[in-house]
PDB file of N, CA, C and O in Angstrom:
ATOM      1  N   UNK A   1     -25.909  18.068  -8.964  1.00 78.00           N
ATOM      2  CA  UNK A   1     -24.658  17.468  -8.559  1.00 78.00           C
ATOM      3  C   UNK A   1     -23.517  18.280  -9.174  1.00 78.00           C
ATOM      4  O   UNK A   1     -23.592  18.699 -10.320  1.00 78.00           O
ATOM      5  N   UNK A   2     -22.450  18.483  -8.417  1.00 89.00           N
ATOM      6  CA  UNK A   2     -21.331  19.284  -8.913  1.00 89.00           C
ATOM      7  C   UNK A   2     -20.391  18.452  -9.783  1.00 89.00           C
ATOM      8  O   UNK A   2     -20.451  17.226  -9.803  1.00 89.00           O
ATOM      9  N   UNK A   3     -19.516  19.139 -10.481  1.00 95.00           N
ATOM     10  CA  UNK A   3     -18.524  18.478 -11.326  1.00 95.00           C
ATOM     11  C   UNK A   3     -17.434  17.848 -10.469  1.00 95.00           C
ATOM     12  O   UNK A   3     -17.167  18.283  -9.349  1.00 95.00           O
ATOM     13  N   UNK A   4     -16.781  16.847 -11.018  1.00 95.00           N
ATOM     14  CA  UNK A   4     -15.642  16.228 -10.346  1.00 95.00           C
ATOM     15  C   UNK A   4     -14.527  17.270 -10.283  1.00 95.00           C
ATOM     16  O   UNK A   4     -14.184  17.885 -11.291  1.00 95.00           O
ATOM     17  N   UNK A   5     -13.957  17.488  -9.088  1.00 95.00           N
ATOM     18  CA  UNK A   5     -12.904  18.484  -8.942  1.00 95.00           C
ATOM     19  C   UNK A   5     -11.519  17.851  -8.815  1.00 95.00           C
ATOM     20  O   UNK A   5     -10.513  18.531  -8.992  1.00 95.00           O
ATOM     21  N   UNK A   6     -11.471  16.556  -8.526  1.00 94.00           N
ATOM     22  CA  UNK A   6     -10.171  15.910  -8.399  1.00 94.00           C
ATOM     23  C   UNK A   6     -10.301  14.427  -8.676  1.00 94.00           C
ATOM     24  O   UNK A   6     -11.184  13.761  -8.151  1.00 94.00           O
ATOM     25  N   UNK A   7      -9.430  13.940  -9.521  1.00 94.00           N
ATOM     26  CA  UNK A   7      -9.353  12.508  -9.799  1.00 94.00           C
ATOM     27  C   UNK A   7      -7.884  12.118  -9.712  1.00 94.00           C
ATOM     28  O   UNK A   7      -7.096  12.480 -10.584  1.00 94.00           O
ATOM     29  N   UNK A   8      -7.498  11.408  -8.656  1.00 92.00           N
ATOM     30  CA  UNK A   8      -6.083  11.073  -8.507  1.00 92.00           C
ATOM     31  C   UNK A   8      -5.608  10.093  -9.569  1.00 92.00           C
ATOM     32  O   UNK A   8      -6.344   9.201  -9.975  1.00 92.00           O
ATOM     33  N   UNK A   9      -4.395  10.295 -10.025  1.00 94.00           N
ATOM     34  CA  UNK A   9      -3.760   9.383 -10.963  1.00 94.00           C
ATOM     35  C   UNK A   9      -2.781   8.538 -10.149  1.00 94.00           C
ATOM     36  O   UNK A   9      -1.714   9.021  -9.764  1.00 94.00           O
ATOM     37  N   UNK A  10      -3.158   7.308  -9.852  1.00 96.00           N
ATOM     38  CA  UNK A  10      -2.363   6.419  -9.012  1.00 96.00           C
ATOM     39  C   UNK A  10      -2.067   5.146  -9.782  1.00 96.00           C
ATOM     40  O   UNK A  10      -2.951   4.571 -10.415  1.00 96.00           O
ATOM     41  N   UNK A  11      -0.813   4.726  -9.725  1.00 96.00           N
ATOM     42  CA  UNK A  11      -0.406   3.480 -10.372  1.00 96.00           C
ATOM     43  C   UNK A  11       0.073   2.522  -9.289  1.00 96.00           C
ATOM     44  O   UNK A  11       0.921   2.880  -8.474  1.00 96.00           O
ATOM     45  N   UNK A  12      -0.479   1.314  -9.253  1.00 96.00           N
ATOM     46  CA  UNK A  12      -0.070   0.284  -8.298  1.00 96.00           C
ATOM     47  C   UNK A  12       0.789  -0.735  -9.026  1.00 96.00           C
ATOM     48  O   UNK A  12       0.377  -1.296 -10.037  1.00 96.00           O
ATOM     49  N   UNK A  13       1.971  -0.973  -8.492  1.00 97.00           N
ATOM     50  CA  UNK A  13       2.910  -1.938  -9.066  1.00 97.00           C
ATOM     51  C   UNK A  13       2.963  -3.167  -8.157  1.00 97.00           C
ATOM     52  O   UNK A  13       3.310  -3.053  -6.985  1.00 97.00           O
ATOM     53  N   UNK A  14       2.587  -4.311  -8.688  1.00 96.00           N
ATOM     54  CA  UNK A  14       2.614  -5.557  -7.913  1.00 96.00           C
ATOM     55  C   UNK A  14       4.012  -6.156  -7.955  1.00 96.00           C
ATOM     56  O   UNK A  14       4.583  -6.315  -9.023  1.00 96.00           O
ATOM     57  N   UNK A  15       4.533  -6.490  -6.800  1.00 94.00           N
ATOM     58  CA  UNK A  15       5.837  -7.129  -6.680  1.00 94.00           C
ATOM     59  C   UNK A  15       5.633  -8.523  -6.096  1.00 94.00           C
ATOM     60  O   UNK A  15       4.533  -8.854  -5.652  1.00 94.00           O
ATOM     61  N   UNK A  16       6.661  -9.347  -6.068  1.00 90.00           N
ATOM     62  CA  UNK A  16       6.496 -10.702  -5.520  1.00 90.00           C
ATOM     63  C   UNK A  16       5.955 -10.694  -4.083  1.00 90.00           C
ATOM     64  O   UNK A  16       6.218  -9.774  -3.315  1.00 90.00           O
ATOM     65  N   UNK A  17       5.214 -11.738  -3.766  1.00 86.00           N
ATOM     66  CA  UNK A  17       4.622 -11.843  -2.424  1.00 86.00           C
ATOM     67  C   UNK A  17       3.504 -10.842  -2.243  1.00 86.00           C
ATOM     68  O   UNK A  17       2.722 -10.599  -3.157  1.00 86.00           O
ATOM     69  N   UNK A  18       3.463 -10.229  -1.089  1.00 89.00           N
ATOM     70  CA  UNK A  18       2.384  -9.290  -0.788  1.00 89.00           C
ATOM     71  C   UNK A  18       2.813  -7.833  -0.937  1.00 89.00           C
ATOM     72  O   UNK A  18       2.107  -6.936  -0.491  1.00 89.00           O
ATOM     73  N   UNK A  19       3.943  -7.584  -1.558  1.00 94.00           N
ATOM     74  CA  UNK A  19       4.462  -6.221  -1.672  1.00 94.00           C
ATOM     75  C   UNK A  19       3.855  -5.509  -2.874  1.00 94.00           C
ATOM     76  O   UNK A  19       3.727  -6.072  -3.956  1.00 94.00           O
ATOM     77  N   UNK A  20       3.485  -4.251  -2.651  1.00 96.00           N
ATOM     78  CA  UNK A  20       2.949  -3.382  -3.700  1.00 96.00           C
ATOM     79  C   UNK A  20       3.624  -2.029  -3.578  1.00 96.00           C
ATOM     80  O   UNK A  20       3.916  -1.571  -2.480  1.00 96.00           O
ATOM     81  N   UNK A  21       3.857  -1.394  -4.713  1.00 97.00           N
ATOM     82  CA  UNK A  21       4.346  -0.017  -4.723  1.00 97.00           C
ATOM     83  C   UNK A  21       3.241   0.847  -5.299  1.00 97.00           C
ATOM     84  O   UNK A  21       2.728   0.565  -6.383  1.00 97.00           O
ATOM     85  N   UNK A  22       2.892   1.886  -4.579  1.00 96.00           N
ATOM     86  CA  UNK A  22       1.882   2.824  -5.049  1.00 96.00           C
ATOM     87  C   UNK A  22       2.579   4.118  -5.454  1.00 96.00           C
ATOM     88  O   UNK A  22       3.279   4.735  -4.649  1.00 96.00           O
ATOM     89  N   UNK A  23       2.407   4.498  -6.708  1.00 97.00           N
ATOM     90  CA  UNK A  23       2.956   5.747  -7.218  1.00 97.00           C
ATOM     91  C   UNK A  23       1.848   6.787  -7.063  1.00 97.00           C
ATOM     92  O   UNK A  23       0.828   6.731  -7.761  1.00 97.00           O
ATOM     93  N   UNK A  24       2.043   7.701  -6.104  1.00 95.00           N
ATOM     94  CA  UNK A  24       1.015   8.662  -5.724  1.00 95.00           C
ATOM     95  C   UNK A  24       1.359  10.073  -6.176  1.00 95.00           C
ATOM     96  O   UNK A  24       2.534  10.434  -6.257  1.00 95.00           O
ATOM     97  N   UNK A  25       0.324  10.887  -6.423  1.00 94.00           N
ATOM     98  CA  UNK A  25       0.565  12.283  -6.779  1.00 94.00           C
ATOM     99  C   UNK A  25       1.316  12.998  -5.651  1.00 94.00           C
ATOM    100  O   UNK A  25       1.111  12.703  -4.473  1.00 94.00           O
ATOM    101  N   UNK A  26       2.185  13.906  -6.017  1.00 94.00           N
ATOM    102  CA  UNK A  26       2.934  14.760  -5.094  1.00 94.00           C
ATOM    103  C   UNK A  26       3.990  14.017  -4.281  1.00 94.00           C
ATOM    104  O   UNK A  26       4.610  14.602  -3.407  1.00 94.00           O
ATOM    105  N   UNK A  27       4.216  12.744  -4.554  1.00 94.00           N
ATOM    106  CA  UNK A  27       5.265  11.982  -3.881  1.00 94.00           C
ATOM    107  C   UNK A  27       6.326  11.618  -4.907  1.00 94.00           C
ATOM    108  O   UNK A  27       6.016  11.054  -5.951  1.00 94.00           O
ATOM    109  N   UNK A  28       7.574  11.915  -4.601  1.00 96.00           N
ATOM    110  CA  UNK A  28       8.647  11.616  -5.544  1.00 96.00           C
ATOM    111  C   UNK A  28       8.982  10.136  -5.580  1.00 96.00           C
ATOM    112  O   UNK A  28       9.319   9.588  -6.615  1.00 96.00           O
ATOM    113  N   UNK A  29       8.885   9.477  -4.436  1.00 97.00           N
ATOM    114  CA  UNK A  29       9.195   8.048  -4.356  1.00 97.00           C
ATOM    115  C   UNK A  29       7.894   7.273  -4.147  1.00 97.00           C
ATOM    116  O   UNK A  29       6.949   7.775  -3.523  1.00 97.00           O
ATOM    117  N   UNK A  30       7.817   6.058  -4.658  1.00 97.00           N
ATOM    118  CA  UNK A  30       6.608   5.259  -4.440  1.00 97.00           C
ATOM    119  C   UNK A  30       6.452   4.878  -2.968  1.00 97.00           C
ATOM    120  O   UNK A  30       7.438   4.783  -2.233  1.00 97.00           O
ATOM    121  N   UNK A  31       5.220   4.689  -2.558  1.00 95.00           N
ATOM    122  CA  UNK A  31       4.903   4.227  -1.212  1.00 95.00           C
ATOM    123  C   UNK A  31       4.833   2.704  -1.273  1.00 95.00           C
ATOM    124  O   UNK A  31       4.162   2.148  -2.138  1.00 95.00           O
ATOM    125  N   UNK A  32       5.534   2.031  -0.365  1.00 96.00           N
ATOM    126  CA  UNK A  32       5.593   0.574  -0.378  1.00 96.00           C
ATOM    127  C   UNK A  32       4.624   0.015   0.656  1.00 96.00           C
ATOM    128  O   UNK A  32       4.625   0.425   1.821  1.00 96.00           O
ATOM    129  N   UNK A  33       3.767  -0.893   0.220  1.00 95.00           N
ATOM    130  CA  UNK A  33       2.826  -1.588   1.087  1.00 95.00           C
ATOM    131  C   UNK A  33       3.217  -3.056   1.153  1.00 95.00           C
ATOM    132  O   UNK A  33       3.739  -3.600   0.189  1.00 95.00           O
ATOM    133  N   UNK A  34       2.944  -3.690   2.249  1.00 95.00           N
ATOM    134  CA  UNK A  34       3.236  -5.114   2.368  1.00 95.00           C
ATOM    135  C   UNK A  34       2.485  -5.707   3.544  1.00 95.00           C
ATOM    136  O   UNK A  34       1.312  -5.455   3.732  1.00 95.00           O
ATOM    137  N   UNK A  35       3.218  -6.450   4.341  1.00 95.00           N
ATOM    138  CA  UNK A  35       2.626  -7.088   5.505  1.00 95.00           C
ATOM    139  C   UNK A  35       3.686  -7.189   6.591  1.00 95.00           C
ATOM    140  O   UNK A  35       4.879  -7.062   6.315  1.00 95.00           O
ATOM    141  N   UNK A  36       3.245  -7.382   7.807  1.00 96.00           N
ATOM    142  CA  UNK A  36       4.168  -7.498   8.938  1.00 96.00           C
ATOM    143  C   UNK A  36       3.440  -8.140  10.113  1.00 96.00           C
ATOM    144  O   UNK A  36       2.207  -8.208  10.132  1.00 96.00           O
ATOM    145  N   UNK A  37       4.188  -8.609  11.067  1.00 94.00           N
ATOM    146  CA  UNK A  37       3.667  -9.076  12.341  1.00 94.00           C
ATOM    147  C   UNK A  37       2.466 -10.001  12.263  1.00 94.00           C
ATOM    148  O   UNK A  37       2.455 -10.986  11.520  1.00 94.00           O
ATOM    149  N   UNK A  38       1.441  -9.655  13.042  1.00 93.00           N
ATOM    150  CA  UNK A  38       0.239 -10.480  13.149  1.00 93.00           C
ATOM    151  C   UNK A  38      -0.487 -10.615  11.812  1.00 93.00           C
ATOM    152  O   UNK A  38      -1.101 -11.651  11.536  1.00 93.00           O
ATOM    153  N   UNK A  39      -0.413  -9.591  10.978  1.00 94.00           N
ATOM    154  CA  UNK A  39      -1.074  -9.665   9.670  1.00 94.00           C
ATOM    155  C   UNK A  39      -0.386 -10.715   8.801  1.00 94.00           C
ATOM    156  O   UNK A  39      -1.037 -11.549   8.167  1.00 94.00           O
ATOM    157  N   UNK A  40       0.936 -10.707   8.792  1.00 95.00           N
ATOM    158  CA  UNK A  40       1.685 -11.710   8.027  1.00 95.00           C
ATOM    159  C   UNK A  40       1.395 -13.107   8.560  1.00 95.00           C
ATOM    160  O   UNK A  40       1.193 -14.051   7.785  1.00 95.00           O
ATOM    161  N   UNK A  41       1.346 -13.237   9.870  1.00 94.00           N
ATOM    162  CA  UNK A  41       1.040 -14.534  10.477  1.00 94.00           C
ATOM    163  C   UNK A  41      -0.351 -15.007  10.067  1.00 94.00           C
ATOM    164  O   UNK A  41      -0.554 -16.178   9.747  1.00 94.00           O
ATOM    165  N   UNK A  42      -1.317 -14.096  10.053  1.00 94.00           N
ATOM    166  CA  UNK A  42      -2.688 -14.429   9.643  1.00 94.00           C
ATOM    167  C   UNK A  42      -2.710 -15.011   8.234  1.00 94.00           C
ATOM    168  O   UNK A  42      -3.473 -15.931   7.941  1.00 94.00           O
ATOM    169  N   UNK A  43      -1.874 -14.479   7.352  1.00 90.00           N
ATOM    170  CA  UNK A  43      -1.820 -14.949   5.969  1.00 90.00           C
ATOM    171  C   UNK A  43      -0.847 -16.104   5.766  1.00 90.00           C
ATOM    172  O   UNK A  43      -0.557 -16.486   4.639  1.00 90.00           O
ATOM    173  N   UNK A  44      -0.340 -16.663   6.864  1.00 93.00           N
ATOM    174  CA  UNK A  44       0.494 -17.854   6.782  1.00 93.00           C
ATOM    175  C   UNK A  44       1.945 -17.619   6.427  1.00 93.00           C
ATOM    176  O   UNK A  44       2.637 -18.556   6.027  1.00 93.00           O
ATOM    177  N   UNK A  45       2.418 -16.401   6.567  1.00 92.00           N
ATOM    178  CA  UNK A  45       3.815 -16.097   6.260  1.00 92.00           C
ATOM    179  C   UNK A  45       4.681 -16.398   7.472  1.00 92.00           C
ATOM    180  O   UNK A  45       4.409 -15.917   8.569  1.00 92.00           O
ATOM    181  N   UNK A  46       5.713 -17.168   7.279  1.00 92.00           N
ATOM    182  CA  UNK A  46       6.640 -17.507   8.357  1.00 92.00           C
ATOM    183  C   UNK A  46       7.626 -16.360   8.561  1.00 92.00           C
ATOM    184  O   UNK A  46       8.031 -15.709   7.593  1.00 92.00           O
ATOM    185  N   UNK A  47       8.003 -16.095   9.811  1.00 90.00           N
ATOM    186  CA  UNK A  47       9.005 -15.045  10.060  1.00 90.00           C
ATOM    187  C   UNK A  47      10.261 -15.292   9.228  1.00 90.00           C
ATOM    188  O   UNK A  47      10.698 -16.425   9.045  1.00 90.00           O
ATOM    189  N   UNK A  48      10.812 -14.219   8.688  1.00 90.00           N
ATOM    190  CA  UNK A  48      12.018 -14.317   7.887  1.00 90.00           C
ATOM    191  C   UNK A  48      11.791 -14.647   6.422  1.00 90.00           C
ATOM    192  O   UNK A  48      12.740 -14.703   5.647  1.00 90.00           O
ATOM    193  N   UNK A  49      10.529 -14.853   6.017  1.00 91.00           N
ATOM    194  CA  UNK A  49      10.245 -15.183   4.619  1.00 91.00           C
ATOM    195  C   UNK A  49       9.690 -13.991   3.839  1.00 91.00           C
ATOM    196  O   UNK A  49       9.292 -14.138   2.695  1.00 91.00           O
ATOM    197  N   UNK A  50       9.667 -12.827   4.452  1.00 92.00           N
ATOM    198  CA  UNK A  50       9.149 -11.632   3.792  1.00 92.00           C
ATOM    199  C   UNK A  50       9.844 -10.410   4.375  1.00 92.00           C
ATOM    200  O   UNK A  50      10.360 -10.446   5.494  1.00 92.00           O
ATOM    201  N   UNK A  51       9.864  -9.342   3.605  1.00 92.00           N
ATOM    202  CA  UNK A  51      10.378  -8.068   4.088  1.00 92.00           C
ATOM    203  C   UNK A  51       9.202  -7.289   4.671  1.00 92.00           C
ATOM    204  O   UNK A  51       8.229  -7.027   3.956  1.00 92.00           O
ATOM    205  N   UNK A  52       9.221  -6.959   5.952  1.00 95.00           N
ATOM    206  CA  UNK A  52       8.068  -6.286   6.557  1.00 95.00           C
ATOM    207  C   UNK A  52       7.885  -4.860   6.045  1.00 95.00           C
ATOM    208  O   UNK A  52       8.851  -4.109   5.898  1.00 95.00           O
ATOM    209  N   UNK A  53       6.644  -4.549   5.719  1.00 96.00           N
ATOM    210  CA  UNK A  53       6.241  -3.197   5.323  1.00 96.00           C
ATOM    211  C   UNK A  53       4.879  -2.926   5.938  1.00 96.00           C
ATOM    212  O   UNK A  53       4.124  -3.857   6.242  1.00 96.00           O
ATOM    213  N   UNK A  54       4.536  -1.649   6.083  1.00 97.00           N
ATOM    214  CA  UNK A  54       3.213  -1.275   6.565  1.00 97.00           C
ATOM    215  C   UNK A  54       2.158  -1.830   5.612  1.00 97.00           C
ATOM    216  O   UNK A  54       2.367  -1.910   4.402  1.00 97.00           O
ATOM    217  N   UNK A  55       1.031  -2.231   6.184  1.00 96.00           N
ATOM    218  CA  UNK A  55      -0.075  -2.753   5.383  1.00 96.00           C
ATOM    219  C   UNK A  55      -0.942  -1.605   4.874  1.00 96.00           C
ATOM    220  O   UNK A  55      -0.841  -0.471   5.346  1.00 96.00           O
ATOM    221  N   UNK A  56      -1.800  -1.913   3.928  1.00 93.00           N
ATOM    222  CA  UNK A  56      -2.727  -0.896   3.436  1.00 93.00           C
ATOM    223  C   UNK A  56      -3.620  -0.405   4.565  1.00 93.00           C
ATOM    224  O   UNK A  56      -3.910   0.791   4.644  1.00 93.00           O
ATOM    225  N   UNK A  57      -4.034  -1.300   5.461  1.00 93.00           N
ATOM    226  CA  UNK A  57      -4.902  -0.867   6.563  1.00 93.00           C
ATOM    227  C   UNK A  57      -4.153   0.066   7.508  1.00 93.00           C
ATOM    228  O   UNK A  57      -4.745   0.978   8.090  1.00 93.00           O
ATOM    229  N   UNK A  58      -2.835  -0.107   7.657  1.00 95.00           N
ATOM    230  CA  UNK A  58      -2.051   0.826   8.464  1.00 95.00           C
ATOM    231  C   UNK A  58      -2.167   2.244   7.895  1.00 95.00           C
ATOM    232  O   UNK A  58      -2.345   3.215   8.638  1.00 95.00           O
ATOM    233  N   UNK A  59      -2.072   2.355   6.569  1.00 93.00           N
ATOM    234  CA  UNK A  59      -2.176   3.667   5.933  1.00 93.00           C
ATOM    235  C   UNK A  59      -3.587   4.238   6.030  1.00 93.00           C
ATOM    236  O   UNK A  59      -3.765   5.444   6.230  1.00 93.00           O
ATOM    237  N   UNK A  60      -4.601   3.389   5.891  1.00 94.00           N
ATOM    238  CA  UNK A  60      -5.987   3.861   6.002  1.00 94.00           C
ATOM    239  C   UNK A  60      -6.233   4.428   7.399  1.00 94.00           C
ATOM    240  O   UNK A  60      -6.807   5.508   7.559  1.00 94.00           O
ATOM    241  N   UNK A  61      -5.789   3.710   8.408  1.00 95.00           N
ATOM    242  CA  UNK A  61      -5.982   4.156   9.789  1.00 95.00           C
ATOM    243  C   UNK A  61      -5.212   5.456  10.044  1.00 95.00           C
ATOM    244  O   UNK A  61      -5.725   6.394  10.663  1.00 95.00           O
ATOM    245  N   UNK A  62      -3.979   5.532   9.547  1.00 94.00           N
ATOM    246  CA  UNK A  62      -3.189   6.751   9.711  1.00 94.00           C
ATOM    247  C   UNK A  62      -3.863   7.937   9.021  1.00 94.00           C
ATOM    248  O   UNK A  62      -3.912   9.047   9.570  1.00 94.00           O
ATOM    249  N   UNK A  63      -4.407   7.717   7.830  1.00 92.00           N
ATOM    250  CA  UNK A  63      -5.072   8.799   7.098  1.00 92.00           C
ATOM    251  C   UNK A  63      -6.341   9.243   7.814  1.00 92.00           C
ATOM    252  O   UNK A  63      -6.630  10.430   7.910  1.00 92.00           O
ATOM    253  N   UNK A  64      -7.095   8.292   8.335  1.00 95.00           N
ATOM    254  CA  UNK A  64      -8.336   8.639   9.054  1.00 95.00           C
ATOM    255  C   UNK A  64      -8.026   9.376  10.351  1.00 95.00           C
ATOM    256  O   UNK A  64      -8.781  10.252  10.767  1.00 95.00           O
ATOM    257  N   UNK A  65      -6.912   9.036  10.971  1.00 90.00           N
ATOM    258  CA  UNK A  65      -6.542   9.689  12.225  1.00 90.00           C
ATOM    259  C   UNK A  65      -5.943  11.067  12.017  1.00 90.00           C
ATOM    260  O   UNK A  65      -5.851  11.853  12.950  1.00 90.00           O
ATOM    261  N   UNK A  66      -5.523  11.339  10.777  1.00 73.00           N
ATOM    262  CA  UNK A  66      -4.875  12.627  10.468  1.00 73.00           C
ATOM    263  C   UNK A  66      -5.855  13.729  10.415  1.00 73.00           C
ATOM    264  O   UNK A  66      -5.670  14.855  10.555  1.00 73.00           O
TER     265      UNK A  66
END
């Protein structure tokens, strides 16, 4: 088995509600994750009670499609 060649240093900051900030390597500003639309509705969030942000699954799908 080969040696580990990369271990990302990532810090996740939990904010109120479903919002998270991910401090990622090579990014100057944190990436903000949250909820929106049908996902927010699924979790019982009423419209206007949250600031919409892309979900973690949105980023996973975007990364896989890249």
